[in-house]
């Protein structure tokens, strides 16, 4: 019986301490997030002119589209956003990510054949930093207020290099 | 006169067992449904930023585990969820399941993005895993490995885990409400921050090529929708502690919180699966006396 009472007292202490740990983040900086004792800062901030890092795909017809999170190795959009944001901190890592995304389009093109689907028609991948006004995005225009290219790469780089060499040879032949 | 919390503290073993079953069955379904996503995360090669148990234990802190090992541990967690739900070898399997779930949820949040949709599930699993939730309505009870004695009956050894689980839920929402007031102040209560948040979240999803909420996109055009939503959200989060005073307050609070989560789903296409079901709040009520509670209990393993 005594053993049971000790067990119950221990449980009560543990529960109380856990509750302290759950509530304690309310008294710290909300941006000092953690797990599992979180400050739950999501939805809490004012976001007047957020800057997003996005990955765009440029198709052969010039049309631009968005790269889905799955091409960044995750099905979670927030994880994709963090991956892009962290890659954009350095040009080299942005280029690396760009090439990784381009490879997914290249592999798809090899599997289905070029021009068969929209994805296999991809020509170029770009990582872009853009700032938006969230309300005006939906009320007026989805165009960003500011847009800067961080890194870009061709989906089929070898073919592009051959084309460039071919153009250079043509220029040499045609020149006097 | 006893407060509602005092009445909740003196609980029968059936109430705790029913809560164990509900939390367990949700965990099991959730883990199975999320398995492909976890597999993708384990193989993503994304940068490693350990949190939770991955940050605490040196052996886990250095680098992400081998994907095969990570997947195996995930499988073991699913097995643990089965034992937890049906009370099989509960005394050992339940704490082990809580530990494995801690690892799974920490691991998923250690690739650069801390998720907030699993904290409450983990905390409530911990609350129940170290309690005598298997003494009735479990395979342990059927096989004679655990049984409530006639001396124990109703008591706070069954009620305390339920009140703890309720306190973890109320505490979590309190912290979320405080964060909103600290970071946005009055703008959150007037709805301005909420409107921008909904617009921003949908914008981000569109720009990242993901599924977004068409209803949220339409709602942003009507600013008058947001002051009542903002006010009620902060009210529900910060004043949850009053739910422990009276049953009616508890019902109103739970309704507000569950509606909040359905609103988040409708306007932002963000799923907080656990609170959407209402299961985390079952610990606040005398569920074993309801029709659905009796229905579940009748179908759980009983002593021969």
Short mmCIF file of C-alpha atoms in Angstrom, two decimals:
data_model
loop_
_atom_site.label_atom_id
_atom_site.label_comp_id
_atom_site.label_asym_id
_atom_site.label_seq_id
_atom_site.Cartn_x
_atom_site.Cartn_y
_atom_site.Cartn_z
CA UNK A 1 0.00 0.00 0.00
CA UNK A 2 2.86 2.33 0.95
CA UNK A 3 4.54 1.54 -2.39
CA UNK A 4 1.35 2.56 -4.25
CA UNK A 5 1.13 5.83 -2.33
CA UNK A 6 4.76 6.61 -3.17
CA UNK A 7 4.00 5.86 -6.81
CA UNK A 8 1.01 8.21 -6.78
CA UNK A 9 3.04 10.96 -5.05
CA UNK A 10 5.79 10.55 -7.65
CA UNK A 11 3.24 10.79 -10.47
CA UNK A 12 1.73 13.95 -8.93
CA UNK A 13 5.19 15.57 -8.71
CA UNK A 14 6.01 14.61 -12.28
CA UNK A 15 2.70 15.97 -13.58
CA UNK A 16 3.17 19.21 -11.67
CA UNK A 17 6.71 19.71 -13.01
CA UNK A 18 5.54 18.94 -16.55
CA UNK A 19 2.77 21.50 -16.20
CA UNK A 20 5.35 24.09 -15.09
CA UNK A 21 7.41 23.24 -18.17
CA UNK A 22 4.33 23.58 -20.43
CA UNK A 23 3.39 27.03 -19.05
CA UNK A 24 6.93 28.42 -18.54
CA UNK A 25 7.38 29.45 -22.23
CA UNK A 26 4.64 32.07 -21.66
CA UNK A 27 7.21 34.01 -19.63
CA UNK A 28 10.03 33.81 -22.17
CA UNK A 29 10.63 35.40 -25.57
CA UNK A 30 7.96 33.97 -27.91
CA UNK A 31 10.59 33.58 -30.64
CA UNK A 32 12.59 31.14 -28.47
CA UNK A 33 10.58 28.19 -29.67
CA UNK A 34 11.28 24.62 -28.61
CA UNK A 35 9.83 21.14 -28.53
CA UNK A 36 7.75 19.80 -26.86
CA UNK A 37 7.51 22.83 -24.56
CA UNK A 38 6.75 25.44 -27.19
CA UNK A 39 5.96 29.15 -27.14
CA UNK A 40 3.49 28.49 -29.99
CA UNK A 41 4.51 31.59 -31.95
CA UNK A 42 2.68 30.53 -35.12
CA UNK A 43 0.05 33.01 -36.33
CA UNK A 44 1.22 35.46 -33.62
CA UNK A 45 3.40 37.93 -35.54
CA UNK A 46 2.44 41.01 -37.49
CA UNK A 47 3.44 40.40 -41.13
CA UNK A 48 3.31 43.69 -43.00
CA UNK A 49 5.68 43.03 -45.95
CA UNK A 50 6.93 39.46 -45.73
CA UNK A 51 9.84 38.32 -47.85
CA UNK A 52 9.53 34.86 -49.33
CA UNK A 53 12.12 32.71 -51.02
CA UNK A 54 10.42 30.70 -53.73
CA UNK A 55 11.52 28.29 -56.43
CA UNK A 56 10.14 28.88 -59.91
CA UNK A 57 10.26 26.70 -62.99
CA UNK A 58 10.44 28.31 -66.43
CA UNK A 59 8.95 26.26 -69.26
CA UNK A 60 9.99 26.26 -72.91
CA UNK A 61 7.07 28.53 -73.85
CA UNK A 62 8.27 31.09 -71.30
CA UNK A 63 5.50 30.34 -68.83
CA UNK A 64 6.51 30.40 -65.18
CA UNK A 65 5.25 28.03 -62.53
CA UNK A 66 5.89 27.22 -58.90
CA UNK A 67 8.00 24.27 -57.80
CA UNK A 68 6.03 21.91 -55.54
CA UNK A 69 7.39 21.04 -52.06
CA UNK A 70 7.87 17.40 -53.07
CA UNK A 71 10.72 18.46 -55.38
CA UNK A 72 12.45 19.83 -52.30
CA UNK A 73 12.30 16.44 -50.59
CA UNK A 74 9.26 17.01 -48.37
CA UNK A 75 5.46 17.07 -48.53
CA UNK A 76 5.31 19.72 -45.78
CA UNK A 77 5.05 23.23 -47.23
CA UNK A 78 6.57 24.82 -44.13
CA UNK A 79 9.59 22.54 -44.32
CA UNK A 80 9.97 23.44 -48.00
CA UNK A 81 9.82 27.15 -47.07
CA UNK A 82 12.57 26.70 -44.48
CA UNK A 83 14.72 24.70 -46.92
CA UNK A 84 14.48 27.50 -49.49
CA UNK A 85 15.08 30.24 -46.93
CA UNK A 86 18.18 28.53 -45.57
CA UNK A 87 19.55 27.74 -49.03
CA UNK A 88 19.10 31.38 -50.10
CA UNK A 89 21.48 32.59 -47.37
CA UNK A 90 24.47 31.61 -49.52
CA UNK A 91 24.69 31.70 -53.32
CA UNK A 92 26.52 28.35 -53.39
CA UNK A 93 23.82 26.55 -51.38
CA UNK A 94 21.11 28.22 -53.46
CA UNK A 95 22.82 27.00 -56.65
CA UNK A 96 23.09 23.50 -55.17
CA UNK A 97 19.39 23.44 -54.32
CA UNK A 98 18.56 24.80 -57.75
CA UNK A 99 20.48 21.94 -59.37
CA UNK A 100 18.80 19.40 -57.09
CA UNK A 101 15.37 20.66 -58.17
CA UNK A 102 16.44 20.77 -61.84
CA UNK A 103 17.49 17.12 -61.56
CA UNK A 104 13.95 16.12 -60.55
CA UNK A 105 12.62 17.69 -63.75
CA UNK A 106 15.40 16.11 -65.78
CA UNK A 107 14.65 12.64 -64.36
CA UNK A 108 10.96 13.10 -65.09
CA UNK A 109 11.71 14.20 -68.63
CA UNK A 110 13.88 11.11 -69.18
CA UNK A 111 11.13 8.87 -67.83
CA UNK A 112 8.19 10.36 -69.75
CA UNK A 113 9.98 11.86 -72.74
CA UNK A 114 10.50 15.57 -73.50
CA UNK A 115 7.40 17.65 -74.18
CA UNK A 116 4.97 14.91 -73.11
CA UNK A 117 3.92 16.66 -69.87
CA UNK A 118 4.17 20.20 -68.53
CA UNK A 119 6.89 19.05 -66.10
CA UNK A 120 8.99 17.44 -68.83
CA UNK A 121 8.83 20.77 -70.69
CA UNK A 122 10.77 22.56 -67.96
CA UNK A 123 13.71 24.58 -69.21
CA UNK A 124 15.07 26.40 -66.21
CA UNK A 125 14.77 26.59 -62.41
CA UNK A 126 15.20 29.84 -60.51
CA UNK A 127 15.40 30.58 -56.79
CA UNK A 128 13.94 34.02 -56.18
CA UNK A 129 13.62 36.29 -53.16
CA UNK A 130 10.39 38.31 -53.36
CA UNK A 131 8.53 40.64 -51.00
CA UNK A 132 4.74 40.88 -50.98
CA UNK A 133 1.90 42.82 -49.42
CA UNK A 134 -0.35 39.92 -48.29
CA UNK A 135 -3.63 41.86 -48.48
CA UNK A 136 -2.88 43.62 -51.81
CA UNK A 137 -1.82 40.22 -53.23
CA UNK A 138 -5.46 39.14 -53.13
CA UNK A 139 -7.19 42.50 -53.55
CA UNK A 140 -5.14 43.99 -56.38
CA UNK A 141 -2.33 41.97 -57.92
CA UNK A 142 -0.26 38.88 -57.05
CA UNK A 143 2.89 40.51 -58.41
CA UNK A 144 5.60 40.95 -55.78
CA UNK A 145 6.63 44.43 -54.67
CA UNK A 146 10.26 43.46 -55.14
CA UNK A 147 11.86 40.45 -56.86
CA UNK A 148 15.51 39.38 -56.86
CA UNK A 149 17.12 36.35 -58.46
CA UNK A 150 19.23 34.38 -55.96
CA UNK A 151 20.29 31.49 -58.23
CA UNK A 152 19.26 29.94 -61.53
CA UNK A 153 20.16 26.80 -63.42
CA UNK A 154 19.16 25.02 -66.61
CA UNK A 155 17.21 21.76 -66.40
CA UNK A 156 19.26 20.29 -69.28
CA UNK A 157 22.66 22.01 -68.92
CA UNK A 158 24.59 19.72 -71.30
CA UNK A 159 22.15 20.37 -74.19
CA UNK A 160 22.32 24.12 -73.53
CA UNK A 161 26.15 24.03 -73.62
CA UNK A 162 26.08 22.10 -76.95
CA UNK A 163 23.63 24.63 -78.40
CA UNK A 164 25.90 27.49 -77.29
CA UNK A 165 28.95 25.80 -78.87
CA UNK A 166 26.95 25.23 -82.08
CA UNK A 167 25.96 28.92 -82.16
CA UNK A 168 29.58 29.96 -81.59
CA UNK A 169 30.78 27.72 -84.48
CA UNK A 170 28.06 29.20 -86.76
CA UNK A 171 29.15 32.72 -85.82
CA UNK A 172 32.82 31.87 -86.64
CA UNK A 173 31.85 30.40 -90.07
CA UNK A 174 29.65 33.40 -90.89
CA UNK A 175 32.15 36.03 -89.81
CA UNK A 176 34.49 37.41 -92.53
CA UNK B 1 -18.95 23.30 -2.68
CA UNK B 2 -16.59 21.25 -4.83
CA UNK B 3 -15.13 22.82 -7.97
CA UNK B 4 -15.41 20.97 -11.24
CA UNK B 5 -11.71 20.10 -11.04
CA UNK B 6 -12.26 18.44 -7.67
CA UNK B 7 -15.10 16.36 -9.12
CA UNK B 8 -12.86 15.37 -12.06
CA UNK B 9 -10.12 14.27 -9.67
CA UNK B 10 -12.26 11.52 -8.19
CA UNK B 11 -12.72 9.37 -11.27
CA UNK B 12 -13.58 5.73 -11.95
CA UNK B 13 -11.00 3.55 -13.73
CA UNK B 14 -13.33 3.30 -16.75
CA UNK B 15 -12.97 7.02 -17.50
CA UNK B 16 -9.18 6.82 -17.58
CA UNK B 17 -9.28 3.62 -19.64
CA UNK B 18 -11.64 5.24 -22.15
CA UNK B 19 -9.33 8.26 -22.47
CA UNK B 20 -6.40 5.89 -22.93
CA UNK B 21 -8.24 4.16 -25.74
CA UNK B 22 -9.22 7.42 -27.50
CA UNK B 23 -5.71 8.90 -27.30
CA UNK B 24 -4.21 5.59 -28.34
CA UNK B 25 -6.46 4.97 -31.32
CA UNK B 26 -5.82 8.49 -32.58
CA UNK B 27 -2.05 8.00 -32.18
CA UNK B 28 -2.22 4.72 -34.06
CA UNK B 29 -4.22 6.09 -37.00
CA UNK B 30 -2.09 9.24 -37.10
CA UNK B 31 1.22 7.35 -37.08
CA UNK B 32 0.08 4.99 -39.85
CA UNK B 33 -1.26 7.86 -41.97
CA UNK B 34 1.91 9.93 -41.51
CA UNK B 35 4.31 7.06 -42.22
CA UNK B 36 4.95 7.98 -45.90
CA UNK B 37 5.66 11.60 -44.91
CA UNK B 38 8.06 10.45 -42.20
CA UNK B 39 9.83 8.16 -44.66
CA UNK B 40 10.24 11.09 -47.04
CA UNK B 41 11.60 13.29 -44.25
CA UNK B 42 14.07 10.61 -43.11
CA UNK B 43 15.40 10.36 -46.69
CA UNK B 44 15.27 14.08 -47.52
CA UNK B 45 18.88 14.88 -46.60
CA UNK B 46 17.72 18.28 -45.28
CA UNK B 47 19.91 20.08 -42.74
CA UNK B 48 19.88 18.59 -39.24
CA UNK B 49 18.80 20.92 -36.41
CA UNK B 50 17.91 18.65 -33.47
CA UNK B 51 15.09 19.52 -31.07
CA UNK B 52 13.36 17.67 -28.25
CA UNK B 53 14.90 14.34 -27.33
CA UNK B 54 17.22 14.56 -30.37
CA UNK B 55 18.80 17.62 -28.75
CA UNK B 56 18.93 16.13 -25.25
CA UNK B 57 20.69 12.85 -25.99
CA UNK B 58 24.30 13.16 -27.28
CA UNK B 59 23.95 9.98 -29.33
CA UNK B 60 21.07 11.56 -31.28
CA UNK B 61 22.36 15.14 -31.41
CA UNK B 62 25.23 14.82 -33.91
CA UNK B 63 23.41 13.76 -37.05
CA UNK B 64 20.17 12.35 -38.36
CA UNK B 65 19.87 8.59 -37.95
CA UNK B 66 20.36 6.20 -40.82
CA UNK B 67 17.02 6.27 -42.71
CA UNK B 68 16.57 2.50 -42.31
CA UNK B 69 17.06 2.74 -38.55
CA UNK B 70 14.74 5.75 -38.35
CA UNK B 71 12.05 3.87 -40.28
CA UNK B 72 12.47 0.82 -38.02
CA UNK B 73 12.03 2.95 -34.91
CA UNK B 74 8.93 4.43 -36.49
CA UNK B 75 7.58 0.92 -37.01
CA UNK B 76 8.31 0.13 -33.35
CA UNK B 77 6.38 3.25 -32.37
CA UNK B 78 3.34 2.02 -34.28
CA UNK B 79 3.61 -1.29 -32.46
CA UNK B 80 3.85 0.63 -29.19
CA UNK B 81 0.69 2.51 -30.10
CA UNK B 82 -1.16 -0.80 -30.54
CA UNK B 83 -0.06 -2.00 -27.09
CA UNK B 84 -0.91 1.37 -25.53
CA UNK B 85 -4.37 1.51 -27.09
CA UNK B 86 -5.46 -1.99 -26.08
CA UNK B 87 -3.48 -2.16 -22.85
CA UNK B 88 -1.06 -4.99 -23.65
CA UNK B 89 1.83 -5.32 -21.20
CA UNK B 90 0.91 -1.74 -20.43
CA UNK B 91 3.19 -1.25 -17.45
CA UNK B 92 6.23 -1.53 -19.74
CA UNK B 93 4.91 -0.86 -23.24
CA UNK B 94 3.12 2.41 -22.41
CA UNK B 95 6.19 4.30 -21.11
CA UNK B 96 8.21 2.83 -23.99
CA UNK B 97 5.58 4.05 -26.46
CA UNK B 98 5.68 7.52 -24.86
CA UNK B 99 9.47 7.57 -25.28
CA UNK B 100 9.31 6.42 -28.90
CA UNK B 101 6.58 8.96 -29.69
CA UNK B 102 8.79 11.64 -28.14
CA UNK B 103 11.54 10.55 -30.51
CA UNK B 104 9.28 10.40 -33.61
CA UNK B 105 7.82 13.87 -32.97
CA UNK B 106 11.24 15.34 -32.14
CA UNK B 107 12.84 13.74 -35.19
CA UNK B 108 10.22 15.14 -37.55
CA UNK B 109 10.83 18.65 -36.17
CA UNK B 110 14.63 18.38 -36.39
CA UNK B 111 14.97 19.18 -40.10
CA UNK B 112 14.72 22.95 -39.81
CA UNK B 113 11.01 23.34 -39.10
CA UNK B 114 9.47 22.85 -35.63
CA UNK B 115 5.93 21.56 -35.99
CA UNK B 116 3.30 22.46 -33.39
CA UNK B 117 0.60 19.96 -34.21
CA UNK B 118 1.91 17.08 -32.09
CA UNK B 119 2.94 18.72 -28.80
CA UNK B 120 -0.41 18.17 -27.07
CA UNK B 121 -0.70 14.57 -28.28
CA UNK B 122 2.75 13.79 -26.88
CA UNK B 123 2.02 15.48 -23.54
CA UNK B 124 -1.28 13.64 -23.09
CA UNK B 125 0.27 10.29 -24.06
CA UNK B 126 2.89 10.92 -21.36
CA UNK B 127 0.16 11.80 -18.85
CA UNK B 128 -1.63 8.51 -19.52
CA UNK B 129 1.39 6.25 -20.12
CA UNK B 130 2.58 6.55 -16.52
CA UNK B 131 -0.89 6.05 -15.02
CA UNK B 132 -2.91 2.92 -14.14
CA UNK B 133 -4.99 3.25 -17.32
CA UNK B 134 -4.89 -0.49 -18.02
CA UNK B 135 -6.68 -1.74 -14.91
CA UNK B 136 -9.96 -2.08 -16.82
CA UNK B 137 -10.94 -2.34 -20.49
CA UNK B 138 -7.61 -3.77 -21.61
CA UNK B 139 -5.99 -7.04 -22.52
CA UNK B 140 -3.96 -6.81 -19.33
CA UNK B 141 -7.23 -6.79 -17.39
CA UNK B 142 -8.57 -9.74 -19.42
CA UNK B 143 -5.42 -11.80 -18.85
CA UNK B 144 -5.29 -10.95 -15.17
CA UNK B 145 -2.09 -8.91 -15.42
CA UNK B 146 -3.86 -5.90 -13.93
CA UNK B 147 -7.13 -5.38 -12.16
CA UNK B 148 -8.68 -2.72 -9.93
CA UNK B 149 -9.29 -4.01 -6.45
CA UNK B 150 -12.64 -3.36 -4.74
CA UNK B 151 -10.75 -1.17 -2.27
CA UNK B 152 -9.51 1.21 -4.98
CA UNK B 153 -12.63 1.85 -7.06
CA UNK B 154 -13.17 5.53 -7.83
CA UNK B 155 -10.29 7.73 -6.73
CA UNK B 156 -7.78 10.36 -7.60
CA UNK B 157 -5.24 7.80 -8.84
CA UNK B 158 -7.52 7.58 -11.91
CA UNK B 159 -8.60 11.22 -11.86
CA UNK B 160 -5.18 12.86 -11.51
CA UNK B 161 -3.90 11.70 -14.95
CA UNK B 162 -7.09 13.07 -16.53
CA UNK B 163 -6.77 16.42 -14.76
CA UNK B 164 -3.08 16.51 -15.73
CA UNK B 165 -3.98 15.89 -19.38
CA UNK B 166 -6.59 18.66 -19.18
CA UNK B 167 -4.09 21.01 -17.53
CA UNK B 168 -1.54 20.33 -20.30
CA UNK B 169 -4.16 21.26 -22.90
CA UNK B 170 -5.30 24.40 -21.08
CA UNK B 171 -1.67 25.40 -20.41
CA UNK B 172 -0.68 24.97 -24.07
CA UNK B 173 -3.49 27.21 -25.30
CA UNK B 174 -2.67 29.77 -22.62
CA UNK B 175 0.92 29.97 -23.86
CA UNK B 176 -0.31 30.38 -27.46
CA UNK B 177 -2.63 33.21 -26.40
CA UNK B 178 0.16 34.97 -24.51
CA UNK B 179 2.45 34.71 -27.57
CA UNK B 180 -0.17 36.43 -29.71
CA UNK B 181 -0.57 39.26 -27.22
CA UNK B 182 3.19 39.66 -26.79
CA UNK B 183 3.99 39.73 -30.52
CA UNK B 184 0.96 41.57 -31.87
CA UNK B 185 -0.75 43.13 -28.86
CA UNK B 186 -4.08 44.79 -29.55
CA UNK B 187 -3.84 44.09 -33.30
CA UNK B 188 -4.66 40.45 -32.66
CA UNK B 189 -7.78 41.23 -30.65
CA UNK B 190 -9.02 43.66 -33.33
CA UNK B 191 -8.50 40.99 -36.00
CA UNK B 192 -5.98 42.94 -38.10
CA UNK B 193 -3.11 40.49 -37.46
CA UNK B 194 -5.41 37.53 -38.06
CA UNK B 195 -6.50 38.89 -41.46
CA UNK B 196 -2.88 39.46 -42.53
CA UNK B 197 -1.86 36.01 -41.18
CA UNK B 198 -4.57 34.27 -43.22
CA UNK B 199 -3.61 36.27 -46.33
CA UNK B 200 0.10 35.60 -45.80
CA UNK B 201 -0.36 31.89 -45.18
CA UNK B 202 -2.39 31.40 -48.35
CA UNK B 203 0.00 33.60 -50.33
CA UNK B 204 2.91 31.47 -49.14
CA UNK B 205 1.16 28.24 -50.09
CA UNK B 206 0.33 29.56 -53.56
CA UNK B 207 3.89 30.80 -54.12
CA UNK B 208 5.33 27.49 -52.85
CA UNK B 209 3.12 25.48 -55.18
CA UNK B 210 1.08 23.87 -52.44
CA UNK B 211 -2.58 23.37 -51.57
CA UNK B 212 -4.21 26.54 -50.13
CA UNK B 213 -7.64 27.60 -48.84
CA UNK B 214 -9.94 29.20 -51.45
CA UNK B 215 -12.29 30.20 -48.59
CA UNK B 216 -9.45 32.04 -46.86
CA UNK B 217 -8.65 33.91 -50.08
CA UNK B 218 -12.30 35.08 -50.30
CA UNK B 219 -12.54 35.93 -46.57
CA UNK B 220 -9.55 38.30 -46.76
CA UNK B 221 -11.68 40.65 -48.92
CA UNK B 222 -14.08 41.27 -45.96
CA UNK B 223 -12.19 42.94 -43.09
CA UNK B 224 -15.28 43.02 -40.81
CA UNK B 225 -15.09 39.20 -40.41
CA UNK B 226 -11.88 39.33 -38.43
CA UNK B 227 -12.45 41.39 -35.23
CA UNK B 228 -14.92 38.86 -33.69
CA UNK B 229 -12.71 35.94 -34.78
CA UNK B 230 -9.58 37.54 -33.33
CA UNK B 231 -11.29 38.46 -30.06
CA UNK B 232 -12.83 35.01 -29.52
CA UNK B 233 -9.55 33.28 -30.36
CA UNK B 234 -7.55 35.19 -27.77
CA UNK B 235 -10.38 34.84 -25.22
CA UNK B 236 -10.51 31.06 -25.69
CA UNK B 237 -6.76 30.64 -25.42
CA UNK B 238 -6.07 32.84 -22.42
CA UNK B 239 -9.13 32.03 -20.28
CA UNK B 240 -9.10 28.23 -20.62
CA UNK B 241 -8.24 27.79 -16.93
CA UNK B 242 -11.84 28.70 -16.03
CA UNK B 243 -12.94 25.48 -17.72
CA UNK B 244 -11.88 23.69 -14.53
CA UNK B 245 -14.44 25.61 -12.47
CA UNK B 246 -17.69 24.38 -13.97
CA UNK B 247 -18.90 21.81 -16.50
CA UNK B 248 -20.76 24.40 -18.62
CA UNK B 249 -17.66 26.61 -18.84
CA UNK B 250 -15.67 23.53 -19.88
CA UNK B 251 -18.21 22.76 -22.61
CA UNK B 252 -18.15 26.36 -23.90
CA UNK B 253 -14.35 26.46 -23.86
CA UNK B 254 -13.99 23.17 -25.71
CA UNK B 255 -16.55 24.28 -28.30
CA UNK B 256 -14.64 27.55 -28.90
CA UNK B 257 -11.29 25.82 -29.21
CA UNK B 258 -12.55 23.09 -31.55
CA UNK B 259 -14.31 25.74 -33.69
CA UNK B 260 -11.05 27.71 -33.77
CA UNK B 261 -9.25 24.70 -35.23
CA UNK B 262 -11.99 24.07 -37.79
CA UNK B 263 -11.69 27.75 -38.71
CA UNK B 264 -7.93 27.37 -39.17
CA UNK B 265 -8.60 24.39 -41.45
CA UNK B 266 -11.24 26.26 -43.45
CA UNK B 267 -9.34 29.56 -43.84
CA UNK B 268 -5.71 28.41 -43.92
CA UNK B 269 -5.88 24.74 -44.95
CA UNK B 270 -3.80 23.90 -41.87
CA UNK B 271 -4.68 20.67 -40.09
CA UNK B 272 -4.23 20.32 -36.36
CA UNK B 273 -5.63 16.82 -36.49
CA UNK B 274 -5.62 15.99 -32.79
CA UNK B 275 -7.71 18.93 -31.45
CA UNK B 276 -9.97 18.78 -34.52
CA UNK B 277 -11.26 15.42 -33.28
CA UNK B 278 -12.10 16.77 -29.80
CA UNK B 279 -10.25 13.82 -28.22
CA UNK B 280 -7.73 15.91 -26.20
CA UNK B 281 -10.68 17.50 -24.36
CA UNK B 282 -12.46 14.25 -23.47
CA UNK B 283 -10.50 14.25 -20.20
CA UNK B 284 -12.59 17.24 -19.09
CA UNK B 285 -15.87 15.32 -19.08
CA UNK B 286 -17.50 12.25 -17.50
CA UNK B 287 -17.20 10.35 -20.76
CA UNK B 288 -17.82 6.91 -19.30
CA UNK B 289 -21.41 8.02 -18.56
CA UNK B 290 -22.20 9.05 -22.15
CA UNK B 291 -23.80 6.73 -24.70
CA UNK B 292 -20.74 6.67 -26.96
CA UNK B 293 -18.47 6.14 -23.93
CA UNK B 294 -20.47 3.08 -22.85
CA UNK B 295 -20.45 1.85 -26.44
CA UNK B 296 -16.65 1.93 -26.64
CA UNK B 297 -16.16 0.47 -23.16
CA UNK B 298 -18.47 -2.45 -23.96
CA UNK B 299 -16.26 -3.31 -26.93
CA UNK B 300 -12.93 -3.14 -25.15
CA UNK B 301 -11.46 -6.30 -23.58
CA UNK B 302 -13.05 -7.12 -20.24
CA UNK B 303 -11.96 -9.50 -17.46
CA UNK B 304 -13.34 -13.01 -17.95
#
